[in-house]
Structures are given as C-alpha cells and as structure tokens.
Coordinates of N, CA and C in Angstrom, one line a residue:
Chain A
X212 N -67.0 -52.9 -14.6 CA -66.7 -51.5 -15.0 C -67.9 -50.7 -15.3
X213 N -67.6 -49.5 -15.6 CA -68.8 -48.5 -15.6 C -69.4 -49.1 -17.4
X214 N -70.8 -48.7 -16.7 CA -71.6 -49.3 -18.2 C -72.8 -47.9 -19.2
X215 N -72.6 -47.6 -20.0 CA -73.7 -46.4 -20.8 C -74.4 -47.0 -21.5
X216 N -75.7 -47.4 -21.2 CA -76.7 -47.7 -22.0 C -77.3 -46.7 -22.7
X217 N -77.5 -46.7 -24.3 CA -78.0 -46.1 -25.3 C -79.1 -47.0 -25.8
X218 N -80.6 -46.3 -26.1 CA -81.3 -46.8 -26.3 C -82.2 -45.7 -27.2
X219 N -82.8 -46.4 -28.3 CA -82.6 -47.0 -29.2 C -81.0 -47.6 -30.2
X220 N -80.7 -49.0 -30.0 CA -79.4 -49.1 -31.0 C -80.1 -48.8 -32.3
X221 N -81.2 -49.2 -32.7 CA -81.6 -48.6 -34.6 C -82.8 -48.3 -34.6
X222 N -82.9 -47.3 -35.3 CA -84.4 -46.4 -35.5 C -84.4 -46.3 -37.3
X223 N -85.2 -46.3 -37.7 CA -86.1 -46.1 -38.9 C -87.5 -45.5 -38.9
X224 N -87.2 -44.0 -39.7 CA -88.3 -43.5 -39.7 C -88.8 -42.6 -40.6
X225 N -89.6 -41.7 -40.8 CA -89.9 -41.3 -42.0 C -89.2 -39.6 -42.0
X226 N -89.2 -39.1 -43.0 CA -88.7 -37.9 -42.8 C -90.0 -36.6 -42.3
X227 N -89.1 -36.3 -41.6 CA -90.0 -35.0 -40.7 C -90.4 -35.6 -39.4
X228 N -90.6 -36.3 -39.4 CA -90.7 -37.2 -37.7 C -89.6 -37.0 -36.8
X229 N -89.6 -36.6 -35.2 CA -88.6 -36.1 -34.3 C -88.2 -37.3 -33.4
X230 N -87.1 -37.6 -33.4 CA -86.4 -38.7 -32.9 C -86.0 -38.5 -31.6
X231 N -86.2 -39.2 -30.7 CA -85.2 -39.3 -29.4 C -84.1 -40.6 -29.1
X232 N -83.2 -40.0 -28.8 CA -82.5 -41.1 -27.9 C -81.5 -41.1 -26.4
X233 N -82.0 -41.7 -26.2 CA -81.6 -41.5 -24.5 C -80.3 -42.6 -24.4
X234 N -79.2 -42.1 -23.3 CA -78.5 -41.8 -22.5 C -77.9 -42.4 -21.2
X235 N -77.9 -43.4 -20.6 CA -78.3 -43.7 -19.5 C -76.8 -44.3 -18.6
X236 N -76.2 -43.4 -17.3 CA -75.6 -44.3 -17.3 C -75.6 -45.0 -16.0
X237 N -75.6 -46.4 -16.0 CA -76.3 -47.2 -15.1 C -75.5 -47.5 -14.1
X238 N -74.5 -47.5 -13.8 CA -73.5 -47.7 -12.1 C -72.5 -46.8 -11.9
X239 N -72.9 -45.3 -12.5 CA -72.2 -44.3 -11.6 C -72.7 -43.0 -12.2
X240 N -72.9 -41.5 -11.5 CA -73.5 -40.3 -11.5 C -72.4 -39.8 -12.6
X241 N -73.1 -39.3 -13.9 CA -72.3 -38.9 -14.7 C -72.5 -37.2 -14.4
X242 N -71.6 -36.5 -14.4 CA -71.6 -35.1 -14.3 C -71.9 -34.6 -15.9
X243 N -70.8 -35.2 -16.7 CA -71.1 -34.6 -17.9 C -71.0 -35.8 -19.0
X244 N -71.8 -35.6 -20.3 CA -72.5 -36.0 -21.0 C -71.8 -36.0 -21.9
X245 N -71.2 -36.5 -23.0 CA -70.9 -36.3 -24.7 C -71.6 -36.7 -25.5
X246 N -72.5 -36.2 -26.8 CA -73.1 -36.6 -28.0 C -71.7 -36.3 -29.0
X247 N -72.2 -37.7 -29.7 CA -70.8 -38.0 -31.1 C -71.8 -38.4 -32.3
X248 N -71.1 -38.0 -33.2 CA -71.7 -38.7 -34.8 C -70.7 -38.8 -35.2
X249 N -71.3 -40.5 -36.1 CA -70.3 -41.0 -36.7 C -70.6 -41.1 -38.2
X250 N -70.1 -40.6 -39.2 CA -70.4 -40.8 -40.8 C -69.6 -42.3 -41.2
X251 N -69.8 -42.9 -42.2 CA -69.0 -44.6 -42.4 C -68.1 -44.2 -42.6
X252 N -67.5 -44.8 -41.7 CA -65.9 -45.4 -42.2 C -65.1 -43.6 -41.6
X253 N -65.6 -43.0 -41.1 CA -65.1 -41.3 -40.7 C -64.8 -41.7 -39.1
X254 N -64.1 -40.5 -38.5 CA -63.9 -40.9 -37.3 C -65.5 -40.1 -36.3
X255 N -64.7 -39.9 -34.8 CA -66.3 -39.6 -34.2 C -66.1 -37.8 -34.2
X256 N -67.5 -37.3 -34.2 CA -67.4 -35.7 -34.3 C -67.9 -35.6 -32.7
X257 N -67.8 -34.5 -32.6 CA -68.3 -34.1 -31.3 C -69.2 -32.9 -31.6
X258 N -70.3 -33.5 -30.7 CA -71.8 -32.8 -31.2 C -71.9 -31.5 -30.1
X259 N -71.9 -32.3 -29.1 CA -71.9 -31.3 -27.9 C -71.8 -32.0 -26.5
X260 N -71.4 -30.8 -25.7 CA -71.2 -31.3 -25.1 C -72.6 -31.2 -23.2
X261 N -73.0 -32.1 -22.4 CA -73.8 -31.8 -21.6 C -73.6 -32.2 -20.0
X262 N -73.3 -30.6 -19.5 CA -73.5 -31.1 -18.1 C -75.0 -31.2 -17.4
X263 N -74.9 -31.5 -16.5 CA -76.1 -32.1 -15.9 C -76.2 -30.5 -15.3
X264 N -77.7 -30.1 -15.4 CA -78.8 -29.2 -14.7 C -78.4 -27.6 -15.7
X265 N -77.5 -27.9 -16.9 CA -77.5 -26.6 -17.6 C -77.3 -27.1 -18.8
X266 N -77.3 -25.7 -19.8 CA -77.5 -26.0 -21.1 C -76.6 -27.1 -21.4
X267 N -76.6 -27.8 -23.1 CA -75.4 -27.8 -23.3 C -74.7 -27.3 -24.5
X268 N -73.6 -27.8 -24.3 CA -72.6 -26.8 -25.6 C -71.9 -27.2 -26.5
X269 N -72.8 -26.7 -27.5 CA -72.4 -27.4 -29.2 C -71.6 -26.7 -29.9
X270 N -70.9 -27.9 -30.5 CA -69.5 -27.7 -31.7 C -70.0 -26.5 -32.4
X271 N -69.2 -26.3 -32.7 CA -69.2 -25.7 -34.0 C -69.9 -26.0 -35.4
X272 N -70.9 -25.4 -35.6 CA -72.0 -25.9 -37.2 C -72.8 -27.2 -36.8
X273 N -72.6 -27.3 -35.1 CA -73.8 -27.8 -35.0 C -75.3 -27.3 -34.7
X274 N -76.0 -27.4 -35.5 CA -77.6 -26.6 -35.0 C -78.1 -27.5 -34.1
X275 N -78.1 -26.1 -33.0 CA -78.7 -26.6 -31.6 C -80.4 -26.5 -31.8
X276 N -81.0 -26.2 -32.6 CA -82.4 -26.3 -33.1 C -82.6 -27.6 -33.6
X277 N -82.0 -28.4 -33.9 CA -82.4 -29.5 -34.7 C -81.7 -30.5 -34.0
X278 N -80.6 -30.6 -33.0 CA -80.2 -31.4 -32.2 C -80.4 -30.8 -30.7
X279 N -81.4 -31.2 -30.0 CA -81.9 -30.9 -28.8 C -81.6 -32.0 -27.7
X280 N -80.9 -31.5 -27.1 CA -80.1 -32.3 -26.2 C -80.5 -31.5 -24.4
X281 N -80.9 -32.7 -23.2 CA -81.3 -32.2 -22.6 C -80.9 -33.2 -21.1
X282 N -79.9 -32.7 -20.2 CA -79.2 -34.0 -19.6 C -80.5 -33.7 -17.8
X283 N -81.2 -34.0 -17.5 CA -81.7 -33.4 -16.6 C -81.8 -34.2 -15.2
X284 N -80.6 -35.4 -15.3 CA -80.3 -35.9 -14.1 C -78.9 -36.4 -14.2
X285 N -78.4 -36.9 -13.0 CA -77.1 -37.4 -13.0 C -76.5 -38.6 -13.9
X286 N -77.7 -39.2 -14.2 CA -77.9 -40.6 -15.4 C -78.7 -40.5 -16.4
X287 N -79.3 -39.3 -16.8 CA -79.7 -39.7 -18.2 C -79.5 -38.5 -19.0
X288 N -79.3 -38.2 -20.0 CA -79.1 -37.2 -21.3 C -80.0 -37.9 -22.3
X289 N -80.4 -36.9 -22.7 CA -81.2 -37.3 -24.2 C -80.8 -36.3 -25.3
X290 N -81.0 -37.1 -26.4 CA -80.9 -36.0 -28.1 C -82.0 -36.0 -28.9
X291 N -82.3 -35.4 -29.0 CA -83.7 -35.4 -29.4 C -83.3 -34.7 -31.1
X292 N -83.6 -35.6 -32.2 CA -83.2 -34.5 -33.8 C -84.9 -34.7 -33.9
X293 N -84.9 -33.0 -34.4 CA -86.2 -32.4 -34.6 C -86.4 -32.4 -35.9
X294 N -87.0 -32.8 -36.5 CA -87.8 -32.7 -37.9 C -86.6 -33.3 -38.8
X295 N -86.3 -34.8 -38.7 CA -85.2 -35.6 -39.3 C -85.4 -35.5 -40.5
X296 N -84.7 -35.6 -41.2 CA -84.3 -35.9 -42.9 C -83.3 -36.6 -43.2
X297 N -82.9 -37.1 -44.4 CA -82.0 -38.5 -44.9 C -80.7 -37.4 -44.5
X298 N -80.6 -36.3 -44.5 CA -79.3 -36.3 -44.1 C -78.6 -36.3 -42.6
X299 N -79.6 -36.2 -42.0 CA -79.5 -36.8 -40.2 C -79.3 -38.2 -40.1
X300 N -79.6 -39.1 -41.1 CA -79.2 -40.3 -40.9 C -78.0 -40.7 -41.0
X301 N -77.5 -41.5 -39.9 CA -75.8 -41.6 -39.1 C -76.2 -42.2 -37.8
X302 N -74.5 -42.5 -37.7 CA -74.9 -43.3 -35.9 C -74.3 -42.1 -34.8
X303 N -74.9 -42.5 -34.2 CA -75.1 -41.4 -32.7 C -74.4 -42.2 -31.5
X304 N -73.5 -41.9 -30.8 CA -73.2 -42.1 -29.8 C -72.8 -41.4 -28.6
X305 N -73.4 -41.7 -27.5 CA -73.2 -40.5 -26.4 C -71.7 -41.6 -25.3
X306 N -71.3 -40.5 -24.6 CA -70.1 -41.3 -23.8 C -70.4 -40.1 -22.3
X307 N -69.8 -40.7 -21.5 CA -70.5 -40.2 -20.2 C -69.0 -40.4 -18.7
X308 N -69.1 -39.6 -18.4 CA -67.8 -39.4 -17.4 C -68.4 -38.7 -15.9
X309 N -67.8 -38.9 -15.3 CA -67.7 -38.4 -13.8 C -66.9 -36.8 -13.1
X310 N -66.6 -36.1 -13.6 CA -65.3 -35.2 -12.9 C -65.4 -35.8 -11.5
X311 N -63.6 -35.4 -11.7 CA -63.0 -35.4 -10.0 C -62.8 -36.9 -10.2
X312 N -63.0 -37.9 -10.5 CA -62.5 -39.2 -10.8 C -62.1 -39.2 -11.9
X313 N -60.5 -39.1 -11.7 CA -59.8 -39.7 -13.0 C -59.9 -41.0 -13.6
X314 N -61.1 -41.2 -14.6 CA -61.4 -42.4 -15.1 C -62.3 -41.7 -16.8
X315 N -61.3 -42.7 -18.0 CA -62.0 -42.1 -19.3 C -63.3 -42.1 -19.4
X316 N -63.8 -41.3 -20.4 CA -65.2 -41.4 -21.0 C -65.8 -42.5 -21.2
X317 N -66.9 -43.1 -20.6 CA -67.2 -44.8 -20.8 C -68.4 -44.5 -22.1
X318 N -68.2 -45.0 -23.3 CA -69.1 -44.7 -24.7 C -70.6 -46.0 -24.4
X319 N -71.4 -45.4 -25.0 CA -72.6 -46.0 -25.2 C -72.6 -47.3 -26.5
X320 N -73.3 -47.9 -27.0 CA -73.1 -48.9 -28.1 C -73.5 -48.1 -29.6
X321 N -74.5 -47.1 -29.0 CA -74.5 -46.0 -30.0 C -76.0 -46.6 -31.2
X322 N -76.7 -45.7 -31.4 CA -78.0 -45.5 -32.2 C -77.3 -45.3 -33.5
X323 N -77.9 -46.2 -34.4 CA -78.1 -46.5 -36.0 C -79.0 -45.6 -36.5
X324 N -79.6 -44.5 -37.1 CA -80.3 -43.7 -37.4 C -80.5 -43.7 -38.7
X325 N -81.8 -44.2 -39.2 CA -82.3 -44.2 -40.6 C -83.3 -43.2 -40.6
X326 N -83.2 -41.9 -42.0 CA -84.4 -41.4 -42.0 C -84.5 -41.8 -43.5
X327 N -85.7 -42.2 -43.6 CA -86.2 -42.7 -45.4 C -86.9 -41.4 -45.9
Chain B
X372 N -59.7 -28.7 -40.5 CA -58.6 -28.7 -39.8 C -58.6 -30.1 -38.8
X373 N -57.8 -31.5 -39.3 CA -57.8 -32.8 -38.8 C -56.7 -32.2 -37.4
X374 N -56.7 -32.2 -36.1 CA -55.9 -32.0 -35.1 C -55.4 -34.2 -35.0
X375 N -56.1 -34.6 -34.8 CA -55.3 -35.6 -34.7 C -55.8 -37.0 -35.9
X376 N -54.7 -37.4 -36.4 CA -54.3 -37.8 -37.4 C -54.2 -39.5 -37.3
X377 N -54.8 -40.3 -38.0 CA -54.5 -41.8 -38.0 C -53.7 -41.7 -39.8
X378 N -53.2 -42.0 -40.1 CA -52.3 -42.1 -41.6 C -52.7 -43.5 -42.1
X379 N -53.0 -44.4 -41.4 CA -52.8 -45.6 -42.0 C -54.6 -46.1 -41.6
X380 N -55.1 -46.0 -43.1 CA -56.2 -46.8 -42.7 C -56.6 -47.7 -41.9
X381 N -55.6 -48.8 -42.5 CA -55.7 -50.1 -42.5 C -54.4 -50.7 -42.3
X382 N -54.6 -52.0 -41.0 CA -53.4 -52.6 -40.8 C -54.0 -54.2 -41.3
X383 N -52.9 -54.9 -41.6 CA -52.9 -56.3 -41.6 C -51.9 -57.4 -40.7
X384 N -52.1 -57.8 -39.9 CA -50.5 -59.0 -39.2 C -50.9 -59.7 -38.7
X385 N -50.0 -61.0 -39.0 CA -49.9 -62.4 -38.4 C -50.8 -62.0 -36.7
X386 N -51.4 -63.2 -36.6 CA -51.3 -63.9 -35.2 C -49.6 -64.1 -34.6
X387 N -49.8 -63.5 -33.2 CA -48.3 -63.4 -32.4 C -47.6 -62.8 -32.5
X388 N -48.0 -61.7 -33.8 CA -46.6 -60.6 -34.0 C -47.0 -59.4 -33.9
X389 N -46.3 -58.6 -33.7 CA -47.1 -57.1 -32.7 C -47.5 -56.2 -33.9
X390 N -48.8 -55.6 -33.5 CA -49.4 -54.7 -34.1 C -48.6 -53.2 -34.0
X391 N -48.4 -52.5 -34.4 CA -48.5 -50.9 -34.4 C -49.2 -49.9 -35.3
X392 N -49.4 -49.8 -34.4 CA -51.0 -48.4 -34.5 C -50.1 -47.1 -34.6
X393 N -50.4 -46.1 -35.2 CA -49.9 -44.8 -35.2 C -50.9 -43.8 -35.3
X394 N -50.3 -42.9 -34.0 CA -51.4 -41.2 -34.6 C -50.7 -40.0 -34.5
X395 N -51.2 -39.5 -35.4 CA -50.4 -38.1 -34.9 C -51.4 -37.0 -34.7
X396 N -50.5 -35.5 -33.9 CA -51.8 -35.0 -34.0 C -50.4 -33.3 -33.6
X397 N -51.5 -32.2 -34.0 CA -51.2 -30.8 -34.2 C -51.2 -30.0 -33.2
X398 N -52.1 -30.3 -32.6 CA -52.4 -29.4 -31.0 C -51.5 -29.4 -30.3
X399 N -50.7 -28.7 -29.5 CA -49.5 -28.4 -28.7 C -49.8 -28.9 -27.3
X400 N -51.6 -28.2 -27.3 CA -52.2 -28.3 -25.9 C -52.9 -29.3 -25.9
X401 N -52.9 -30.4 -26.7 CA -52.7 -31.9 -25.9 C -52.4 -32.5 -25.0
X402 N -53.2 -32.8 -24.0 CA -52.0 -33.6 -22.6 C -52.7 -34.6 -22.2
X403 N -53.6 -35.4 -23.2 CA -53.9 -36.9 -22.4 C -54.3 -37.0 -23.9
X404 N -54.0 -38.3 -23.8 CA -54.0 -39.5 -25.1 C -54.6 -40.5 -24.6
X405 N -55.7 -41.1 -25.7 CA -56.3 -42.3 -25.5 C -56.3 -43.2 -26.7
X406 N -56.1 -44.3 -26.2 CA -56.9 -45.4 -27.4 C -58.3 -46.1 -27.0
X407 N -58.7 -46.2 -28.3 CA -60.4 -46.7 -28.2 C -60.2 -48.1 -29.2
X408 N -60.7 -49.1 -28.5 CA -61.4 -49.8 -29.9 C -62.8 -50.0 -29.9
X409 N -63.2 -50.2 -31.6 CA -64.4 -50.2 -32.1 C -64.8 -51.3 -32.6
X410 N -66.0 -51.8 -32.6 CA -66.6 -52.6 -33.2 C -67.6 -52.6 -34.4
X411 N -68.3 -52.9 -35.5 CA -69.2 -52.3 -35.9 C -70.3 -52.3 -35.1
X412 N -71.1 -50.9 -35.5 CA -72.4 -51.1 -34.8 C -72.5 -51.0 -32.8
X413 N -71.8 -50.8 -32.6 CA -70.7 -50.7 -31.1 C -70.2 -49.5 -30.7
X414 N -70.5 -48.7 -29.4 CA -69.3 -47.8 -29.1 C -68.1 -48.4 -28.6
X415 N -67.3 -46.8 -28.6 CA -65.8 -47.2 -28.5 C -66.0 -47.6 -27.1
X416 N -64.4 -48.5 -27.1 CA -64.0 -49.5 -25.9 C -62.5 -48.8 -25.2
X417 N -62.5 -48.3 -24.2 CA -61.4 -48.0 -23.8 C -60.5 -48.7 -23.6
X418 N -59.1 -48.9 -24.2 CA -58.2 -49.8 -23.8 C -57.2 -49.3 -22.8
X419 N -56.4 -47.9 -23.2 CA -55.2 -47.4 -22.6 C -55.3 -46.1 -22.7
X420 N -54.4 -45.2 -21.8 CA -54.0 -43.9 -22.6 C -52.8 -43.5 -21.6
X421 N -52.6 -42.4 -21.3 CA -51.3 -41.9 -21.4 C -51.4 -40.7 -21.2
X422 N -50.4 -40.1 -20.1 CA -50.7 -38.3 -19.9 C -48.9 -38.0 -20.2
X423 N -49.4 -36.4 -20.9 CA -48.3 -36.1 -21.4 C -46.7 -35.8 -20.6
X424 N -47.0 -35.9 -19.5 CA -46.1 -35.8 -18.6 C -45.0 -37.3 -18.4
X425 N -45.6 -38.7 -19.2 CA -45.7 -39.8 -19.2 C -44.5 -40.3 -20.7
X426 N -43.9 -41.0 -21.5 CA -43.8 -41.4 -22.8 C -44.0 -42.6 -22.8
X427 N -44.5 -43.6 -21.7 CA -45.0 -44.7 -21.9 C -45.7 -45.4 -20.5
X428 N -46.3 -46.1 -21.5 CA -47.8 -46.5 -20.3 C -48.5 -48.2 -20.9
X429 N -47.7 -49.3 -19.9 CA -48.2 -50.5 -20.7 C -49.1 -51.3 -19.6
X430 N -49.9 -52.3 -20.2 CA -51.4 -52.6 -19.7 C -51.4 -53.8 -20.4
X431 N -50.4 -54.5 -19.9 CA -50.9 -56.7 -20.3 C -50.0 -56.3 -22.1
X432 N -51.0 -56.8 -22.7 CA -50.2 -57.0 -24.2 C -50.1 -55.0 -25.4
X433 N -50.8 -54.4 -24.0 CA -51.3 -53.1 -24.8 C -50.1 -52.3 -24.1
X434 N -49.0 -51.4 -25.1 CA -48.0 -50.5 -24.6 C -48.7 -48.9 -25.9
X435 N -48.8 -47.9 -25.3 CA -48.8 -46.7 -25.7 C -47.4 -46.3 -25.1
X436 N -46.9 -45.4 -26.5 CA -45.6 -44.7 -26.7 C -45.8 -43.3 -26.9
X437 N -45.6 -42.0 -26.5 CA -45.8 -40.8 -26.5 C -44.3 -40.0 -27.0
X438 N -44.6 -39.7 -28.1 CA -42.9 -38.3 -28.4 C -43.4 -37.0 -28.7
X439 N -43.6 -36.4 -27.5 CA -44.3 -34.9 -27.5 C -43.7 -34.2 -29.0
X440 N -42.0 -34.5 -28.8 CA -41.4 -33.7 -29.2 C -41.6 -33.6 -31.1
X441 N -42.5 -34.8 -31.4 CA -43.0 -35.2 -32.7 C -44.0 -35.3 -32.4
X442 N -44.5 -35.0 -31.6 CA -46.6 -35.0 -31.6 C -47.3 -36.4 -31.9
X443 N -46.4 -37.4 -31.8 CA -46.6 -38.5 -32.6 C -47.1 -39.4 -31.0
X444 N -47.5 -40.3 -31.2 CA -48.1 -41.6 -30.0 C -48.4 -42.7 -31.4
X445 N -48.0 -44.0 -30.5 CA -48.5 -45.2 -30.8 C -48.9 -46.4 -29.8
X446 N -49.5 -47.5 -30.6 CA -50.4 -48.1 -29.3 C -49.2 -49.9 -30.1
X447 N -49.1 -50.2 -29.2 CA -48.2 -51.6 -29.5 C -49.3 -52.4 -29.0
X448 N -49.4 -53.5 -29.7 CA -49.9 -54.7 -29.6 C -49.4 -56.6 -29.6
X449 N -49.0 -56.8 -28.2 CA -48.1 -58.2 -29.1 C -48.3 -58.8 -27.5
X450 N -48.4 -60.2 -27.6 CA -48.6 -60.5 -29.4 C -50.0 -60.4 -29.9
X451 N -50.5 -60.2 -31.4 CA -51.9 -59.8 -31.3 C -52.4 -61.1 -32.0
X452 N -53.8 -60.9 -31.5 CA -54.7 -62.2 -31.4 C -55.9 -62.0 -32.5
X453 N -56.4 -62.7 -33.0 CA -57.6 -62.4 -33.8 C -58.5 -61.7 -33.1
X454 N -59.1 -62.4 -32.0 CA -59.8 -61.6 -31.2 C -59.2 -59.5 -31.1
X455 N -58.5 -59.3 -31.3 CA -57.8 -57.8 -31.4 C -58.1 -56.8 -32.7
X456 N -58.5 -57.9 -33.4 CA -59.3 -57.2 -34.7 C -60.4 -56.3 -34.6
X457 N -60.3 -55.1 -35.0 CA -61.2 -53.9 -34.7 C -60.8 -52.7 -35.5
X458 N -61.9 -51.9 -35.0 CA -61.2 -50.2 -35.7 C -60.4 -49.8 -34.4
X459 N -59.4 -48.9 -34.0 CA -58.5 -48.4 -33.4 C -58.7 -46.7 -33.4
X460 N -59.5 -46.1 -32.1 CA -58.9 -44.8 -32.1 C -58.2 -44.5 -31.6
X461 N -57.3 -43.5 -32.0 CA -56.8 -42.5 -31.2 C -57.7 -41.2 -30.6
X462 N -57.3 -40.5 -29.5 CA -57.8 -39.7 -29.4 C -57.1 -38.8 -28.2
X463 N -57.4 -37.5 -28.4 CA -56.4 -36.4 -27.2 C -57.9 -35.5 -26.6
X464 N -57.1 -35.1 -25.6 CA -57.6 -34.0 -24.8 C -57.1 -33.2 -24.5
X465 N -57.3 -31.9 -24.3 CA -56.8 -31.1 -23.4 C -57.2 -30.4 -22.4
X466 N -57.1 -30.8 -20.8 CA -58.0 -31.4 -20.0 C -56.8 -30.9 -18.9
X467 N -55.8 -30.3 -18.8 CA -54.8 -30.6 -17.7 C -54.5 -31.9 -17.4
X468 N -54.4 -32.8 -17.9 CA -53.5 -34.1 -17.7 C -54.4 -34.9 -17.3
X469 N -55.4 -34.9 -17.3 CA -56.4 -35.8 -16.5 C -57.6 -36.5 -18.0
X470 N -58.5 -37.5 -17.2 CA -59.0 -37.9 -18.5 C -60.4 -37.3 -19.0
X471 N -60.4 -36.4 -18.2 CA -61.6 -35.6 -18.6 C -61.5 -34.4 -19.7
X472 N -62.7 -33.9 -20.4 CA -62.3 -32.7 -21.3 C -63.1 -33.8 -22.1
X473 N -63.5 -33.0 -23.5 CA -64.0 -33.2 -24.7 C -62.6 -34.1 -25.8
X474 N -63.3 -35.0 -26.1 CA -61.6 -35.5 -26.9 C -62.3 -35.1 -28.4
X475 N -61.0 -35.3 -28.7 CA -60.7 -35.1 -30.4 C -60.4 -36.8 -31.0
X476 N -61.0 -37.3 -31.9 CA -61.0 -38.3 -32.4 C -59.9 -38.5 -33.8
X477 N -58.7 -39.5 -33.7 CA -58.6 -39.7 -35.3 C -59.2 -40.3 -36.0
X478 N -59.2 -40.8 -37.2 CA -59.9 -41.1 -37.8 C -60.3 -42.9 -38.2
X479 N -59.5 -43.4 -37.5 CA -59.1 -44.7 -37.0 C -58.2 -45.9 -38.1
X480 N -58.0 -46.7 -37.3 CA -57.1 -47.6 -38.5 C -58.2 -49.1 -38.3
X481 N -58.2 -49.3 -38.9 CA -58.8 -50.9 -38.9 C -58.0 -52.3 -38.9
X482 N -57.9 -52.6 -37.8 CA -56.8 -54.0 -37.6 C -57.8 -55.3 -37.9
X483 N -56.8 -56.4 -38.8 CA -57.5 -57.2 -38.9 C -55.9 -58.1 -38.6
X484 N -56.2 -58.9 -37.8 CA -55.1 -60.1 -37.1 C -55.7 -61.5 -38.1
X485 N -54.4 -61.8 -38.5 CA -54.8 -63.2 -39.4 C -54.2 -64.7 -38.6
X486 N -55.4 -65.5 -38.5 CA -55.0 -66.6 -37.8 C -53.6 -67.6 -38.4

C-alpha cells in the first residue's frame, strides 16, 4: 500500500529555534498535502492544507508566519514552525493523497514536538 | 463548533464480541465518511469508509453503517481481537462523494479488547 514518511518522529529543542519537518511520500506523486496537529488525548486539527507548486491554505487561526509550509515537488512538503515556543509543542502529522484516484489520505507516523 | 462528534470516549469488550464505534456529525454537506485507527505515537491507519450515496460498506470483520437521515455512522467490529485495540476515528468530507477534500476529524474513542 501507499506509504508517507515523516521525518523527524521526535524533536527536542530550545525555545526560539525554527524547526522543520518534512513530508515524503515514497510510492506515489501526491498532488496535495495535509498538515494536522494533535493536542493529547484531542482529535486531529487541520493546519493547512498543500498542493504541490502553489501556496498553501491554512485553517482558520492558523498563523501562516509561524507555520511555514512549502510542498515544492510531487513527494515532499515541509513545515517549517518559525521561532518555536512550549506552546508549539504537539504532534504534527502530515497525510498525503493523489486526486483523480479515488483512494483515502495515506497519514505519516507523525513528529513528537518538544520546545523546552 | 465540533461538526463531527465521537460521544463515547472510551469503549471496553470481550475478545469475540463486536465492538461498536459511534460518530455523529452536523454538516449536511458531508458525503464521505472514514474510519481511522491510531496508535500512540503513530499516524492514523485507514480502515474503511463509506460514501453517502451508500448506508453500508463491509471489509472482512470491519462493517460501517451510515443514517443520513440522523447524521449518525458507526463502524462494527466482530469479532474483535486484542490486536483491534486502538484510538478510533471518525471522520467526513465534503469532497463530492469521493475520498478526497480536507477531512474533519472526531474526537476519537479508545478501544481496548480484553483477552
């Protein structure tokens, strides 16, 4: 089946330091992209959303300054949180689909995000 | 504003006897339903879903049930196995019937199957 590698699964880092995590999906051309955060024990939010070779387009009260998201090929998207603090820490997971093939969003294992 | 709804935290059942999962949800313009399971630490796992044109859609031990007319869906499980222990989403789209579109997530139920 289709597979989404996320990489970093856990990051630890200091506050103010800018985080990436990438995206990848490895046995088929994803058109479009989803970033999700998860708070414990809450369900998943939807951050934004990313097609490949144009912006992408975030929820509602999400700051697209501080979650920089940038999908610039058919397999990889990245999130980049810019100047992290303890309240950015959460898990992140991106999920990745095809249009025109009816087949669900295949989810990544998803990034652990510590800011101390 | 929760659009789709898990009510029950938490489930508990024997080994062999069928689980039921429930979601509900508010959006009218809903027309594809999914279930996900979770692991900790883990993205979600696609199991089944279901287009609204559909009220049921079954896959080995996994049946999704759809009642437009109560906004309601549930995912049947039987017989369930320990291995089936997880978090449980729900989730919709509105997408024209297909599985694409941004989903909405509920909030999940946590199954624990007892040997």
């Amino acid at each position: 089946g289709a597979v989404v590698s996320q990489h970093p699964s856990w990051v630890i880092c200091k506050s103010g330091t800018s985080v990436k995590i990438e995206c990848r999906s490895l046995d088929f051309q994803a058109t479009t992209m989803f970033w999700y955060r998860q708070f414990p024990k809450q369900s998943l939010m939807l951050m934004a959303t990313s097609n490949e070779g144009s912006k992408a387009t975030y929820e509602q009260g999400v700051e697209k300054d501080k979650f920089l998201i940038n999908h610039a090929s058919l397999t990889l998207s990245t999130l980049t949180v810019t100047s992290a603090h303890p309240e950015d820490s959460s898990f992140y997971i991106c999920s990745a689909y095809r249009q025109g093939y009816d087949q669900p969003q295949h989810f990544g294992d998803g990034t652990r995000l510590s800011i101390l | 504003d929760q659009q789709v709804k898990q009510n029950s935290p938490s489930l508990s059942v024997q080994e062999g006897r069928i689980s039921i999962l429930n979601c509900d949800y508010t959006n009218s313009m809903f027309d594809y339903f999914l279930w996900y399971k979770k692991y900790p630490a883990e993205g979600p796992t696609f199991l089944i879903s279901i287009s609204s044109i559909k009220d049921k859609n079954e896959d080995g031990r996994f049946t999704v049930f759809l009642n437009k007319s109560a906004k309601h869906l549930s995912l049947h499980i039987v017989p369930s196995q320990p291995g089936d222990s997880a978090v449980y989403f729900c989730a919709a789209s509105e997408a024209g019937g297909t599985s694409y579109g941004k989903l909405t997530f509920g909030q999940g139920t946590i199954l624990t199957v007892h040997p």
